[in-house]
C-alpha atoms as a PDB file:
ATOM      1  CA  MET A   1      54.437 -99.192  48.384  1.00  0.00           C
ATOM      2  CA  PRO A   2      51.323 -96.605  47.905  1.00  0.00           C
ATOM      3  CA  PRO A   3      49.415 -97.406  44.579  1.00  0.00           C
ATOM      4  CA  ASN A   4      51.217 -94.115  43.379  1.00  0.00           C
ATOM      5  CA  ALA A   5      54.303 -95.049  43.459  1.00  0.00           C
ATOM      6  CA  LYS A   6      54.579 -96.593  39.841  1.00  0.00           C
ATOM      7  CA  HIS A   7      53.582 -93.720  38.839  1.00  0.00           C
ATOM      8  CA  VAL A   8      56.654 -91.547  40.823  1.00  0.00           C
ATOM      9  CA  ALA A   9      59.111 -94.022  39.394  1.00  0.00           C
ATOM     10  CA  ASN A  10      57.959 -93.625  35.687  1.00  0.00           C
ATOM     11  CA  CYS A  11      57.969 -90.194  36.033  1.00  0.00           C
ATOM     12  CA  HIS A  12      61.787 -90.724  36.969  1.00  0.00           C
ATOM     13  CA  SER A  13      61.254 -88.772  40.015  1.00  0.00           C
ATOM     14  CA  LYS A  14      63.939 -88.805  43.578  1.00  0.00           C
ATOM     15  CA  VAL A  15      62.608 -89.917  46.165  1.00  0.00           C
ATOM     16  CA  SER A  16      63.436 -89.333  49.668  1.00  0.00           C
ATOM     17  CA  ARG A  17      62.826 -90.759  52.974  1.00  0.00           C
ATOM     18  CA  SER A  18      61.579 -89.056  56.519  1.00  0.00           C
ATOM     19  CA  PHE A  19      62.455 -90.984  59.384  1.00  0.00           C
ATOM     20  CA  ALA A  20      62.415 -89.740  63.194  1.00  0.00           C
ATOM     21  CA  ALA A  21      59.958 -87.579  64.704  1.00  0.00           C
ATOM     22  CA  PRO A  22      59.745 -85.693  68.304  1.00  0.00           C
ATOM     23  CA  PRO A  23      60.283 -86.169  71.295  1.00  0.00           C
ATOM     24  CA  SER A  24      63.596 -88.083  70.174  1.00  0.00           C
ATOM     25  CA  ALA A  25      65.687 -87.421  67.260  1.00  0.00           C
ATOM     26  CA  CYS A  26      66.532 -90.903  66.956  1.00  0.00           C
ATOM     27  CA  CYS A  27      66.484 -92.557  63.200  1.00  0.00           C
ATOM     28  CA  GLY A  28      63.797 -95.886  64.114  1.00  0.00           C
ATOM     29  CA  CYS A  29      62.628 -94.551  67.607  1.00  0.00           C
ATOM     30  CA  GLU A  30      58.211 -94.257  68.133  1.00  0.00           C
ATOM     31  CA  ASN A  31      56.697 -92.630  65.641  1.00  0.00           C
ATOM     32  CA  THR A  32      54.744 -89.993  66.518  1.00  0.00           C
ATOM     33  CA  THR A  33      52.995 -88.382  63.378  1.00  0.00           C
ATOM     34  CA  VAL A  34      49.774 -89.558  63.035  1.00  0.00           C
ATOM     35  CA  LEU A  35      47.520 -89.405  59.786  1.00  0.00           C
ATOM     36  CA  ARG A  36      44.132 -88.126  59.955  1.00  0.00           C
ATOM     37  CA  ARG A  37      41.025 -88.711  58.007  1.00  0.00           C
ATOM     38  CA  ASP A  38      40.114 -85.475  56.377  1.00  0.00           C
ATOM     39  CA  GLY A  39      36.437 -85.734  54.674  1.00  0.00           C
ATOM     40  CA  GLU A  40      37.339 -88.572  51.093  1.00  0.00           C
ATOM     41  CA  HIS A  41      41.055 -87.718  51.388  1.00  0.00           C
ATOM     42  CA  HIS A  42      43.867 -87.783  54.913  1.00  0.00           C
ATOM     43  CA  ARG A  43      46.347 -84.617  56.148  1.00  0.00           C
ATOM     44  CA  VAL A  44      48.889 -85.135  58.525  1.00  0.00           C
ATOM     45  CA  THR A  45      50.846 -82.798  60.748  1.00  0.00           C
ATOM     46  CA  GLY A  46      54.485 -82.976  62.559  1.00  0.00           C
ATOM     47  CA  ARG A  47      58.263 -82.869  62.004  1.00  0.00           C
ATOM     48  CA  LYS A  48      60.720 -85.210  60.877  1.00  0.00           C
ATOM     49  CA  TYR A  49      64.329 -84.858  61.726  1.00  0.00           C
ATOM     50  CA  TYR A  50      65.979 -87.251  59.375  1.00  0.00           C
ATOM     51  CA  SER A  51      65.109 -86.540  55.876  1.00  0.00           C
ATOM     52  CA  THR A  52      68.100 -87.393  53.815  1.00  0.00           C
ATOM     53  CA  GLY A  53      68.235 -86.299  50.005  1.00  0.00           C
ATOM     54  CA  THR A  54      64.997 -84.374  50.803  1.00  0.00           C
ATOM     55  CA  ALA A  55      66.140 -80.857  49.767  1.00  0.00           C
ATOM     56  CA  PHE A  56      67.052 -82.353  46.633  1.00  0.00           C
ATOM     57  CA  ALA A  57      64.054 -84.598  46.088  1.00  0.00           C
ATOM     58  CA  ASP A  58      60.386 -84.807  43.884  1.00  0.00           C
ATOM     59  CA  PHE A  59      58.872 -87.005  46.881  1.00  0.00           C
ATOM     60  CA  ALA A  60      59.120 -87.817  49.947  1.00  0.00           C
ATOM     61  CA  ARG A  61      58.240 -91.280  51.233  1.00  0.00           C
ATOM     62  CA  ILE A  62      57.242 -90.761  55.060  1.00  0.00           C
ATOM     63  CA  ASN A  63      56.385 -92.773  57.964  1.00  0.00           C
ATOM     64  CA  VAL A  64      53.477 -92.219  59.535  1.00  0.00           C
ATOM     65  CA  GLU A  65      50.787 -93.967  61.798  1.00  0.00           C
ATOM     66  CA  SER A  66      47.268 -94.390  61.544  1.00  0.00           C
ATOM     67  CA  GLU A  67      44.942 -92.887  64.271  1.00  0.00           C
ATOM     68  CA  GLN A  68      44.206 -96.732  65.466  1.00  0.00           C
ATOM     69  CA  GLY A  69      48.019 -96.758  65.491  1.00  0.00           C
ATOM     70  CA  ASP A  70      48.904 -98.830  61.806  1.00  0.00           C
ATOM     71  CA  PRO A  71      52.365 -98.192  60.751  1.00  0.00           C
ATOM     72  CA  LEU A  72      51.450 -95.857  57.650  1.00  0.00           C
ATOM     73  CA  ALA A  73      53.953 -94.873  54.496  1.00  0.00           C
ATOM     74  CA  LEU A  74      53.296 -91.973  52.432  1.00  0.00           C
ATOM     75  CA  ILE A  75      54.672 -90.377  49.134  1.00  0.00           C
ATOM     76  CA  ILE A  76      53.864 -86.917  48.559  1.00  0.00           C
ATOM     77  CA  PRO A  77      55.342 -84.382  46.525  1.00  0.00           C
ATOM     78  CA  VAL A  78      58.248 -82.409  48.445  1.00  0.00           C
ATOM     79  CA  ALA A  79      56.262 -79.166  46.167  1.00  0.00           C
ATOM     80  CA  ARG A  80      53.082 -79.425  47.822  1.00  0.00           C
ATOM     81  CA  ASP A  81      51.208 -77.023  50.505  1.00  0.00           C
ATOM     82  CA  GLY A  82      51.903 -77.127  53.311  1.00  0.00           C
ATOM     83  CA  VAL A  83      55.779 -79.058  53.168  1.00  0.00           C
ATOM     84  CA  GLN A  84      58.373 -77.181  54.464  1.00  0.00           C
ATOM     85  CA  VAL A  85      62.253 -78.612  54.313  1.00  0.00           C
ATOM     86  CA  LEU A  86      64.554 -77.356  56.620  1.00  0.00           C
ATOM     87  CA  ASP A  87      68.490 -77.795  56.157  1.00  0.00           C
ATOM     88  CA  ASP A  88      69.386 -77.820  59.818  1.00  0.00           C
ATOM     89  CA  TRP A  89      70.952 -81.361  60.292  1.00  0.00           C
ATOM     90  CA  ASP A  90      73.525 -80.585  62.596  1.00  0.00           C
ATOM     91  CA  GLY A  91      75.239 -84.131  64.077  1.00  0.00           C
ATOM     92  CA  MET A  92      77.881 -85.577  63.284  1.00  0.00           C
ATOM     93  CA  GLY A  93      78.581 -86.809  59.506  1.00  0.00           C
ATOM     94  CA  GLN A  94      76.737 -86.169  56.553  1.00  0.00           C
ATOM     95  CA  ARG A  95      76.684 -82.736  56.128  1.00  0.00           C
ATOM     96  CA  MET A  96      76.305 -82.637  52.028  1.00  0.00           C
ATOM     97  CA  THR A  97      73.109 -85.191  52.380  1.00  0.00           C
ATOM     98  CA  ALA A  98      70.521 -82.894  53.225  1.00  0.00           C
ATOM     99  CA  SER A  99      69.206 -84.806  56.169  1.00  0.00           C
ATOM    100  CA  GLY A 100      67.632 -82.046  58.360  1.00  0.00           C
ATOM    101  CA  SER A 101      64.135 -81.132  59.231  1.00  0.00           C
ATOM    102  CA  LEU A 102      60.976 -81.917  57.038  1.00  0.00           C
ATOM    103  CA  LEU A 103      57.867 -79.816  58.788  1.00  0.00           C
ATOM    104  CA  LEU A 104      54.527 -80.787  57.850  1.00  0.00           C
ATOM    105  CA  HIS A 105      51.362 -78.425  58.317  1.00  0.00           C
ATOM    106  CA  ASP A 106      48.113 -79.581  57.715  1.00  0.00           C
ATOM    107  CA  VAL A 107      49.301 -81.536  54.526  1.00  0.00           C
ATOM    108  CA  GLN A 108      46.596 -83.431  52.480  1.00  0.00           C
ATOM    109  CA  VAL A 109      47.113 -86.869  51.355  1.00  0.00           C
ATOM    110  CA  PHE A 110      45.099 -88.686  49.159  1.00  0.00           C
ATOM    111  CA  ALA A 111      44.334 -92.705  49.091  1.00  0.00           C
ATOM    112  CA  ASP A 112      46.823 -93.378  46.316  1.00  0.00           C
ATOM    113  CA  GLU A 113      49.556 -91.874  48.268  1.00  0.00           C
ATOM    114  CA  ILE A 114      48.888 -94.430  51.654  1.00  0.00           C
ATOM    115  CA  ALA A 115      49.901 -97.898  52.200  1.00  0.00           C
ATOM    116  CA  ALA A 116      50.651-100.252  54.864  1.00  0.00           C
ATOM    117  CA  ARG A 117      54.077-100.744  56.424  1.00  0.00           C
ATOM    118  CA  ASP A 118      55.012-104.099  57.571  1.00  0.00           C
ATOM    119  CA  GLY A 119      57.220-106.864  57.233  1.00  0.00           C
ATOM    120  CA  SER A 120      55.157-109.140  55.705  1.00  0.00           C
ATOM    121  CA  THR A 121      56.521-109.291  52.077  1.00  0.00           C
ATOM    122  CA  LEU A 122      60.219-109.599  50.767  1.00  0.00           C
ATOM    123  CA  VAL A 123      60.114-106.067  50.325  1.00  0.00           C
ATOM    124  CA  GLY A 124      59.569-104.827  53.734  1.00  0.00           C
ATOM    125  CA  ARG A 125      61.175-107.327  55.352  1.00  0.00           C
ATOM    126  CA  HIS A 126      64.636-106.600  53.649  1.00  0.00           C
ATOM    127  CA  CYS A 127      64.609-102.966  52.228  1.00  0.00           C
ATOM    128  CA  GLY A 128      66.517-102.160  54.680  1.00  0.00           C
ATOM    129  CA  ALA A 129      69.389-104.258  54.093  1.00  0.00           C
ATOM    130  CA  LEU A 130      69.097-103.790  50.340  1.00  0.00           C
ATOM    131  CA  ARG A 131      69.071 -99.727  50.865  1.00  0.00           C
ATOM    132  CA  GLN A 132      72.493-100.495  53.213  1.00  0.00           C
ATOM    133  CA  LEU A 133      73.821-102.917  50.693  1.00  0.00           C
ATOM    134  CA  HIS A 134      73.794-100.128  48.228  1.00  0.00           C
ATOM    135  CA  LEU A 135      75.335 -97.855  50.095  1.00  0.00           C
ATOM    136  CA  VAL A 136      78.073 -99.783  51.058  1.00  0.00           C
ATOM    137  CA  ALA A 137      79.067-100.836  47.289  1.00  0.00           C
ATOM    138  CA  THR A 138      78.095 -96.860  46.197  1.00  0.00           C
ATOM    139  CA  ALA A 139      81.051 -96.137  49.253  1.00  0.00           C
ATOM    140  CA  ALA A 140      83.397 -98.818  47.713  1.00  0.00           C
ATOM    141  CA  GLY A 141      82.819 -97.652  43.953  1.00  0.00           C
ATOM    142  CA  ILE A 142      84.122 -94.320  45.409  1.00  0.00           C
ATOM    143  CA  VAL A 143      87.513 -95.366  47.027  1.00  0.00           C
ATOM    144  CA  ARG A 144      88.189 -97.270  44.649  1.00  0.00           C
ATOM    145  CA  ASN A 145      88.158 -94.435  41.991  1.00  0.00           C
ATOM    146  CA  VAL A 146      89.645 -91.501  44.557  1.00  0.00           C
ATOM    147  CA  VAL A 147      92.826 -94.596  44.579  1.00  0.00           C
ATOM    148  CA  ALA A 148      92.446 -94.918  40.345  1.00  0.00           C
ATOM    149  CA  ASP A 149      92.711 -91.079  40.241  1.00  0.00           C
ATOM    150  CA  ALA A 150      95.771 -90.614  42.748  1.00  0.00           C
ATOM    151  CA  ARG A 151      97.780 -93.197  41.099  1.00  0.00           C
ATOM    152  CA  ARG A 152      97.060 -91.222  37.118  1.00  0.00           C
ATOM    153  CA  TYR A 153      98.243 -88.378  39.185  1.00  0.00           C
ATOM    154  CA  VAL A 154     101.345 -89.730  40.928  1.00  0.00           C
ATOM    155  CA  LEU A 155     102.451 -91.342  37.568  1.00  0.00           C
ATOM    156  CA  ALA A 156     101.840 -88.416  35.275  1.00  0.00           C
ATOM    157  CA  HIS A 157     102.478 -85.449  37.279  1.00  0.00           C
ATOM    158  CA  GLY A 158     103.342 -86.076  40.721  1.00  0.00           C
ATOM    159  CA  ARG A 159     106.721 -84.697  42.141  1.00  0.00           C
ATOM    160  CA  PRO A 160     108.262 -86.552  45.210  1.00  0.00           C
ATOM    161  CA  VAL A 161     108.096 -84.776  48.934  1.00  0.00           C
ATOM    162  CA  LEU A 162     110.713 -82.088  49.650  1.00  0.00           C
ATOM    163  CA  HIS A 163     113.529 -84.346  51.360  1.00  0.00           C
ATOM    164  CA  SER A 164     112.519 -87.857  49.204  1.00  0.00           C
ATOM    165  CA  PRO A 165     115.815 -89.538  48.183  1.00  0.00           C
ATOM    166  CA  ALA A 166     113.214 -90.859  45.139  1.00  0.00           C
ATOM    167  CA  PRO A 167     113.612 -89.166  41.397  1.00  0.00           C
ATOM    168  CA  THR A 168     110.276 -89.404  40.945  1.00  0.00           C
ATOM    169  CA  ALA A 169     106.811 -89.639  43.050  1.00  0.00           C
ATOM    170  CA  ARG A 170     106.463 -93.165  41.779  1.00  0.00           C
ATOM    171  CA  ASP A 171     109.538 -94.041  43.037  1.00  0.00           C
ATOM    172  CA  ASP A 172     108.365 -92.645  46.418  1.00  0.00           C
ATOM    173  CA  HIS A 173     109.208 -95.599  49.020  1.00  0.00           C
ATOM    174  CA  PHE A 174     106.055 -94.056  50.930  1.00  0.00           C
ATOM    175  CA  ILE A 175     104.148 -93.885  47.648  1.00  0.00           C
ATOM    176  CA  GLN A 176     104.740 -97.162  47.091  1.00  0.00           C
ATOM    177  CA  GLN A 177     102.734 -98.467  50.154  1.00  0.00           C
ATOM    178  CA  ILE A 178      99.315 -97.052  49.181  1.00  0.00           C
ATOM    179  CA  PRO A 179      98.379 -99.556  46.684  1.00  0.00           C
ATOM    180  CA  ASP A 180      99.370-102.855  49.464  1.00  0.00           C
ATOM    181  CA  ARG A 181      97.231-100.985  51.490  1.00  0.00           C
ATOM    182  CA  ARG A 182      94.151-100.779  49.051  1.00  0.00           C
ATOM    183  CA  THR A 183      94.238-104.382  48.263  1.00  0.00           C
ATOM    184  CA  ARG A 184      93.444-104.455  51.859  1.00  0.00           C
ATOM    185  CA  VAL A 185      90.567-102.477  52.025  1.00  0.00           C
ATOM    186  CA  LEU A 186      89.048-103.500  48.612  1.00  0.00           C
ATOM    187  CA  ILE A 187      89.586-107.065  48.161  1.00  0.00           C
ATOM    188  CA  PRO A 188      87.303-108.289  50.907  1.00  0.00           C
ATOM    189  CA  LEU A 189      84.525-106.121  49.617  1.00  0.00           C
ATOM    190  CA  ARG A 190      84.580-107.867  45.796  1.00  0.00           C
ATOM    191  CA  PRO A 191      81.459-110.024  45.498  1.00  0.00           C
ATOM    192  CA  GLN A 192      83.029-114.042  45.881  1.00  0.00           C
ATOM    193  CA  PRO A 193      81.959-116.931  44.161  1.00  0.00           C
ATOM    194  CA  THR A 194      79.635-118.906  45.329  1.00  0.00           C
ATOM    195  CA  SER A 195      79.491-122.986  44.623  1.00  0.00           C
ATOM    196  CA  ARG A 196      75.816-123.952  44.089  1.00  0.00           C
ATOM    197  CA  LYS A 197      75.287-127.474  44.200  1.00  0.00           C
ATOM    198  CA  THR A 198      73.603-129.150  40.904  1.00  0.00           C
ATOM    199  CA  SER A 199      71.257-132.047  42.169  1.00  0.00           C
END
């Protein structure tokens, strides 16, 4: 990570990520955004299509390349001159995640905002998998709480559907099938105990 990453974290700032650049809008495709030296500092110009959360963030982590073609990562303030956030996401899903474009117009970049991007470290090799695991765990927690909210509503306020023979919603045959479905979905997502051999 860039040297300024610790300062960003200590300020409790929100950081987003910005990926794909033209000619393709797919995540993980060829990076065409180049960081160029400008005197003692650097400047970058380009467009990122996949910038989830940037509209809500204080800083953006941006994948670029050096003039020699080496992969780099930047962490720069979203409010810096030349940075423009567009809420133009038109892909399927993620409509409320601010996954639109990030425009960079001759943005100044300082040395402590730059880091090499490679898989030589443990973090570099596994940060992507850890990020996806975090997202899956968050989604599972949301689903679990939705079911809990629905259960509380049915028990306290719910009424049976118009043609149900049940006197209350909690006695409705169809509603009673929901917990069984929830169990089949959520149990596989729970951490499983592991056995460790001791020497």
